[in-house]
Amino acid sequence: VAPLALSQQLALEMKIIESLNESYAAVQQLRDLRAQLKALQTKLTSDPSAKAILGSIDALDKSAADLLAVEQQYPPVGIVSVASLNGALGSLLPAVDSADSAPTAQAVSAVATYRQLLDEQLAKWSALKARDLPALNALLQQRQMAMIRIQG
């Protein structure tokens, strides 16, 4: 096997692993966020004065749920989310790793496509953390409640 082919294989595997790590971290953060939102919903549901904040919680939870949506088909066709892309990348890694040769054009193309889609999803997640989450935390602060914290 030519050293160049193995070098190309390793480079593509590293791109996949980096994308898997990023998407996994985002999935864990999103799950944690949704758990915190669920706890808040439970706490505030019986409070009639919490209607506005519950609306903000519901909207943020829906956005987070969309980023976690999973389609049980790889490659993902209808649903593109951080979680579905993590699964798609995970299913692609063994295919790239299994041959001692340069990656196929299809594998290179798939990784590039998944990476672009993942970047778009991660940008949505960053926007939620930068805009929607601080807005909700401001409402929580007004009510003298603990703010939502995202680890990582």
Coordinates of N, CA and C in Angstrom, one line a residue:
V1 N 0.8 -1.2 0.0 CA 0.0 0.0 0.0 C 0.9 1.2 0.0
A2 N 0.6 2.2 -0.9 CA 1.4 3.4 -1.0 C 1.2 4.2 0.2
P3 N 2.3 4.8 0.7 CA 2.3 5.7 1.8 C 1.3 6.9 1.6
L4 N 1.2 7.4 0.4 CA 0.3 8.5 0.2 C -1.2 8.0 0.4
A5 N -1.5 6.8 0.0 CA -2.9 6.3 0.2 C -3.2 6.2 1.7
L6 N -2.2 5.7 2.5 CA -2.5 5.6 3.9 C -2.5 6.9 4.6
S7 N -1.8 7.9 4.1 CA -1.8 9.3 4.6 C -3.2 9.9 4.3
Q8 N -3.7 9.7 3.1 CA -5.0 10.2 2.8 C -6.1 9.5 3.7
Q9 N -6.0 8.2 3.9 CA -6.9 7.5 4.7 C -6.9 8.1 6.1
L10 N -5.7 8.2 6.7 CA -5.5 8.8 8.0 C -6.1 10.2 8.1
A11 N -5.8 11.0 7.2 CA -6.4 12.4 7.2 C -7.9 12.4 7.2
L12 N -8.5 11.6 6.4 CA -10.0 11.5 6.4 C -10.5 11.0 7.7
E13 N -9.9 9.9 8.2 CA -10.3 9.4 9.5 C -10.2 10.4 10.6
M14 N -9.2 11.2 10.6 CA -9.0 12.3 11.6 C -10.1 13.4 11.4
K15 N -10.5 13.7 10.2 CA -11.6 14.6 10.0 C -12.9 14.1 10.6
I16 N -13.1 12.8 10.3 CA -14.3 12.1 10.8 C -14.3 12.1 12.4
I17 N -13.2 11.8 12.9 CA -13.1 11.7 14.4 C -13.3 13.1 15.0
E18 N -12.7 14.1 14.4 CA -12.9 15.5 14.9 C -14.4 15.9 14.9
S19 N -15.0 15.6 13.8 CA -16.5 15.9 13.6 C -17.3 15.1 14.6
L20 N -16.9 13.8 14.8 CA -17.7 13.0 15.8 C -17.5 13.6 17.2
N21 N -16.3 14.0 17.6 CA -16.1 14.6 18.9 C -16.9 15.9 19.1
E22 N -16.9 16.8 18.0 CA -17.7 18.0 18.1 C -19.2 17.7 18.2
S23 N -19.7 16.8 17.4 CA -21.1 16.5 17.4 C -21.5 15.8 18.7
Y24 N -20.7 15.0 19.2 CA -21.0 14.3 20.4 C -21.1 15.3 21.6
A25 N -20.2 16.2 21.7 CA -20.2 17.2 22.7 C -21.5 18.1 22.6
A26 N -21.8 18.5 21.4 CA -23.1 19.2 21.2 C -24.3 18.5 21.6
V27 N -24.3 17.2 21.2 CA -25.5 16.3 21.6 C -25.6 16.3 23.1
Q28 N -24.5 16.1 23.8 CA -24.5 16.0 25.3 C -25.0 17.3 25.9
Q29 N -24.5 18.4 25.4 CA -25.0 19.7 25.9 C -26.4 20.0 25.6
L30 N -26.9 19.6 24.4 CA -28.3 19.7 24.1 C -29.2 18.9 25.0
R31 N -28.8 17.6 25.3 CA -29.5 16.8 26.2 C -29.6 17.4 27.6
D32 N -28.4 17.9 28.0 CA -28.4 18.5 29.4 C -29.3 19.7 29.4
L33 N -29.3 20.6 28.4 CA -30.2 21.7 28.3 C -31.6 21.3 28.4
R34 N -32.0 20.3 27.6 CA -33.4 19.8 27.6 C -33.8 19.3 29.0
A35 N -32.9 18.6 29.7 CA -33.2 18.1 31.0 C -33.5 19.3 32.0
Q36 N -32.6 20.3 31.9 CA -32.8 21.5 32.7 C -34.1 22.2 32.4
L37 N -34.4 22.3 31.1 CA -35.7 23.0 30.7 C -36.9 22.2 31.2
K38 N -36.8 20.9 31.1 CA -37.9 20.0 31.6 C -38.2 20.2 33.1
A39 N -37.1 20.3 33.8 CA -37.2 20.5 35.3 C -37.8 21.9 35.5
L40 N -37.5 22.9 34.8 CA -38.1 24.2 34.9 C -39.6 24.2 34.6
Q41 N -39.9 23.5 33.5 CA -41.3 23.4 33.1 C -42.1 22.8 34.2
T42 N -41.6 21.7 34.8 CA -42.3 21.0 35.9 C -42.5 22.0 37.0
K43 N -41.5 22.7 37.4 CA -41.5 23.6 38.5 C -42.5 24.8 38.3
L44 N -42.6 25.3 37.0 CA -43.4 26.5 36.8 C -44.8 26.2 36.2
T45 N -45.1 25.0 35.9 CA -46.4 24.7 35.2 C -47.6 25.2 36.0
S46 N -47.5 25.1 37.3 CA -48.7 25.4 38.2 C -48.7 26.9 38.5
D47 N -47.7 27.7 38.1 CA -47.6 29.1 38.4 C -48.3 29.9 37.3
P48 N -49.4 30.5 37.6 CA -50.1 31.3 36.5 C -49.3 32.5 36.0
S49 N -48.4 33.0 36.9 CA -47.7 34.2 36.5 C -46.4 33.8 35.6
A50 N -46.3 32.6 35.3 CA -45.1 32.1 34.6 C -45.4 31.8 33.1
K51 N -46.5 32.4 32.6 CA -46.9 32.1 31.2 C -45.8 32.5 30.2
A52 N -45.3 33.7 30.4 CA -44.3 34.2 29.4 C -43.0 33.4 29.5
I53 N -42.5 33.1 30.7 CA -41.3 32.3 30.8 C -41.5 30.9 30.3
L54 N -42.7 30.3 30.5 CA -42.9 29.0 30.0 C -42.9 29.0 28.4
G55 N -43.4 30.1 27.8 CA -43.3 30.2 26.4 C -41.9 30.2 25.9
S56 N -41.0 30.9 26.6 CA -39.6 31.0 26.2 C -39.0 29.6 26.4
I57 N -39.3 28.9 27.5 CA -38.8 27.6 27.7 C -39.2 26.6 26.6
D58 N -40.5 26.7 26.3 CA -41.0 25.8 25.2 C -40.3 26.1 23.9
A59 N -40.1 27.3 23.5 CA -39.5 27.7 22.3 C -38.1 27.2 22.2
L60 N -37.3 27.4 23.3 CA -35.9 26.9 23.4 C -35.9 25.4 23.4
D61 N -36.8 24.8 24.1 CA -36.8 23.3 24.1 C -37.1 22.7 22.7
K62 N -38.0 23.4 21.9 CA -38.3 22.9 20.6 C -37.1 23.1 19.7
S63 N -36.4 24.2 19.8 CA -35.2 24.4 19.0 C -34.1 23.3 19.3
A64 N -34.0 23.1 20.6 CA -33.0 22.1 21.0 C -33.4 20.7 20.5
A65 N -34.7 20.4 20.6 CA -35.2 19.1 20.1 C -35.0 18.9 18.6
D66 N -35.1 20.0 17.9 CA -34.9 19.9 16.4 C -33.4 19.6 16.2
L67 N -32.5 20.1 17.0 CA -31.1 19.8 16.8 C -30.7 18.4 17.2
L68 N -31.6 17.7 18.0 CA -31.4 16.4 18.4 C -32.2 15.3 17.6
A69 N -33.0 15.8 16.7 CA -33.9 14.8 16.0 C -33.1 13.8 15.3
V70 N -33.5 12.6 15.3 CA -32.8 11.5 14.6 C -33.7 10.8 13.7
E71 N -33.1 10.5 12.5 CA -33.8 9.6 11.5 C -33.0 8.3 11.5
Q72 N -33.7 7.2 11.6 CA -33.1 5.9 11.6 C -32.6 5.5 10.2
Q73 N -32.0 6.4 9.5 CA -31.5 6.0 8.2 C -30.2 6.8 7.9
Y74 N -29.2 6.1 7.4 CA -28.0 6.7 7.1 C -27.6 6.4 5.7
P75 N -27.3 7.4 4.9 CA -27.1 8.8 5.4 C -28.5 9.4 5.7
P76 N -28.5 10.4 6.6 CA -29.8 11.1 6.9 C -30.3 11.8 5.6
V77 N -31.6 11.5 5.4 CA -32.2 12.1 4.2 C -33.1 13.3 4.5
G78 N -34.1 13.0 5.4 CA -35.1 14.0 5.7 C -34.7 14.9 6.9
I79 N -34.2 14.3 7.9 CA -33.9 15.0 9.1 C -32.3 15.2 9.2
V80 N -32.0 16.5 9.2 CA -30.5 16.8 9.4 C -30.4 17.5 10.7
S81 N -29.7 16.9 11.7 CA -29.5 17.4 13.0 C -28.1 17.0 13.5
V82 N -27.7 17.6 14.6 CA -26.4 17.3 15.2 C -26.4 15.8 15.5
A83 N -27.5 15.3 16.0 CA -27.5 13.8 16.4 C -27.5 12.9 15.2
S84 N -28.3 13.3 14.1 CA -28.3 12.4 13.0 C -26.9 12.4 12.2
L85 N -26.3 13.6 12.2 CA -25.0 13.7 11.6 C -23.9 12.9 12.4
N86 N -24.1 12.9 13.7 CA -23.1 12.1 14.5 C -23.3 10.7 14.2
G87 N -24.5 10.2 14.0 CA -24.7 8.8 13.6 C -24.2 8.5 12.2
A88 N -24.4 9.4 11.3 CA -23.9 9.2 9.9 C -22.4 9.2 9.9
L89 N -21.8 10.1 10.6 CA -20.3 10.1 10.6 C -19.8 8.8 11.3
G90 N -20.5 8.4 12.3 CA -20.1 7.1 13.0 C -20.2 5.9 12.1
S91 N -21.2 5.9 11.3 CA -21.3 4.8 10.3 C -20.3 4.8 9.2
L92 N -19.8 6.0 8.9 CA -18.8 6.2 7.8 C -17.4 5.8 8.3
L93 N -17.1 6.0 9.5 CA -15.7 5.8 10.0 C -15.3 4.3 9.7
P94 N -16.0 3.3 10.0 CA -15.5 1.9 9.8 C -15.3 1.7 8.3
A95 N -16.1 2.3 7.4 CA -16.0 2.1 6.0 C -14.6 2.7 5.5
V96 N -14.3 3.8 6.0 CA -13.0 4.4 5.6 C -11.8 3.7 6.3
D97 N -12.0 3.2 7.5 CA -10.9 2.6 8.2 C -10.7 1.1 7.8
S98 N -11.7 0.5 7.2 CA -11.6 -0.9 6.9 C -10.6 -1.3 5.7
A99 N -10.3 -0.4 4.9 CA -9.5 -0.7 3.7 C -8.1 0.0 3.9
D100 N -7.1 -0.7 3.6 CA -5.7 -0.1 3.6 C -5.5 0.5 2.2
S101 N -6.2 1.5 1.9 CA -6.1 2.2 0.6 C -6.6 3.6 0.8
A102 N -6.4 4.4 -0.3 CA -6.9 5.7 -0.3 C -8.4 5.7 -0.2
P103 N -9.0 6.7 0.5 CA -10.5 6.7 0.6 C -11.1 6.8 -0.8
T104 N -12.3 6.3 -0.9 CA -13.0 6.5 -2.2 C -13.5 7.9 -2.4
A105 N -13.7 8.3 -3.6 CA -14.2 9.6 -3.9 C -15.6 9.8 -3.1
Q106 N -16.4 8.8 -3.1 CA -17.7 8.9 -2.4 C -17.5 9.1 -0.9
A107 N -16.5 8.5 -0.3 CA -16.3 8.7 1.1 C -15.8 10.1 1.4
V108 N -14.9 10.6 0.6 CA -14.4 12.0 0.7 C -15.5 13.0 0.5
S109 N -16.4 12.7 -0.4 CA -17.5 13.6 -0.7 C -18.5 13.6 0.5
A110 N -18.8 12.4 1.0 CA -19.7 12.2 2.1 C -19.2 13.0 3.3
V111 N -17.9 12.8 3.6 CA -17.3 13.5 4.8 C -17.4 15.0 4.6
A112 N -17.1 15.5 3.4 CA -17.2 17.0 3.2 C -18.7 17.4 3.3
T113 N -19.6 16.7 2.8 CA -21.0 17.1 2.9 C -21.5 17.0 4.4
Y114 N -21.2 16.0 5.1 CA -21.5 15.9 6.5 C -20.9 17.0 7.3
R115 N -19.7 17.3 7.0 CA -19.0 18.4 7.7 C -19.7 19.7 7.5
Q116 N -20.0 20.0 6.3 CA -20.7 21.2 6.0 C -22.1 21.3 6.7
L117 N -22.8 20.2 6.7 CA -24.1 20.1 7.4 C -23.9 20.3 8.9
L118 N -22.9 19.6 9.4 CA -22.6 19.7 10.8 C -22.2 21.2 11.2
D119 N -21.4 21.8 10.4 CA -21.1 23.2 10.7 C -22.4 24.1 10.8
E120 N -23.3 23.8 9.9 CA -24.6 24.6 9.9 C -25.4 24.3 11.2
Q121 N -25.4 23.1 11.6 CA -26.1 22.7 12.8 C -25.4 23.3 14.0
L122 N -24.1 23.2 14.0 CA -23.4 23.8 15.2 C -23.5 25.3 15.3
A123 N -23.7 25.9 14.1 CA -23.9 27.4 14.1 C -25.3 27.7 14.7
K124 N -26.3 26.8 14.4 CA -27.6 27.0 15.0 C -27.5 26.9 16.5
W125 N -26.8 25.9 17.0 CA -26.6 25.6 18.4 C -25.9 26.8 19.0
S126 N -24.8 27.3 18.4 CA -24.1 28.5 18.9 C -25.1 29.7 19.0
A127 N -25.9 29.9 18.0 CA -26.9 31.0 18.1 C -27.8 30.8 19.2
L128 N -28.3 29.6 19.5 CA -29.2 29.4 20.6 C -28.5 29.8 21.9
K129 N -27.2 29.3 22.0 CA -26.5 29.6 23.3 C -26.2 31.1 23.4
A130 N -26.0 31.8 22.3 CA -25.6 33.2 22.3 C -26.8 34.2 22.4
R131 N -28.0 33.7 22.0 CA -29.2 34.6 21.9 C -30.3 34.1 22.8
D132 N -30.8 32.9 22.5 CA -32.0 32.4 23.2 C -31.8 32.1 24.7
L133 N -30.7 31.4 24.9 CA -30.4 31.0 26.3 C -30.2 32.2 27.2
P134 N -29.4 33.2 26.8 CA -29.3 34.4 27.7 C -30.6 35.1 27.9
A135 N -31.4 35.2 26.9 CA -32.8 35.8 27.0 C -33.6 35.0 28.1
L136 N -33.6 33.7 28.0 CA -34.3 32.9 29.1 C -33.6 33.1 30.4
N137 N -32.3 33.1 30.5 CA -31.7 33.3 31.8 C -32.0 34.7 32.4
A138 N -32.2 35.7 31.5 CA -32.6 37.0 32.0 C -33.9 37.0 32.7
L139 N -34.9 36.2 32.1 CA -36.2 36.1 32.6 C -36.1 35.3 34.0
L140 N -35.3 34.3 34.0 CA -35.1 33.5 35.2 C -34.5 34.4 36.3
Q141 N -33.6 35.2 36.0 CA -33.0 36.1 36.9 C -34.0 37.1 37.5
Q142 N -34.9 37.6 36.7 CA -35.9 38.5 37.1 C -36.8 37.8 38.2
R143 N -37.0 36.5 38.0 CA -37.8 35.8 39.0 C -37.0 35.2 40.1
Q144 N -35.7 35.6 40.2 CA -34.7 35.2 41.2 C -34.6 33.6 41.2
M145 N -34.5 33.1 40.0 CA -34.4 31.6 39.9 C -33.0 31.3 39.4
A146 N -32.5 30.1 39.6 CA -31.2 29.7 39.1 C -31.2 29.7 37.6
M147 N -30.1 30.2 37.0 CA -30.0 30.2 35.6 C -29.6 28.9 35.0
I148 N -29.8 28.7 33.7 CA -29.5 27.5 33.1 C -28.0 27.6 32.7
R149 N -27.2 26.6 33.0 CA -25.8 26.5 32.6 C -25.5 25.4 31.7
I150 N -24.7 25.7 30.7 CA -24.3 24.6 29.7 C -22.8 24.3 30.0
Q151 N -22.5 23.0 30.2 CA -21.2 22.6 30.5 C -20.4 22.5 29.2
G152 N -19.1 22.8 29.2 CA -18.3 22.5 28.0 C -18.1 23.8 27.3

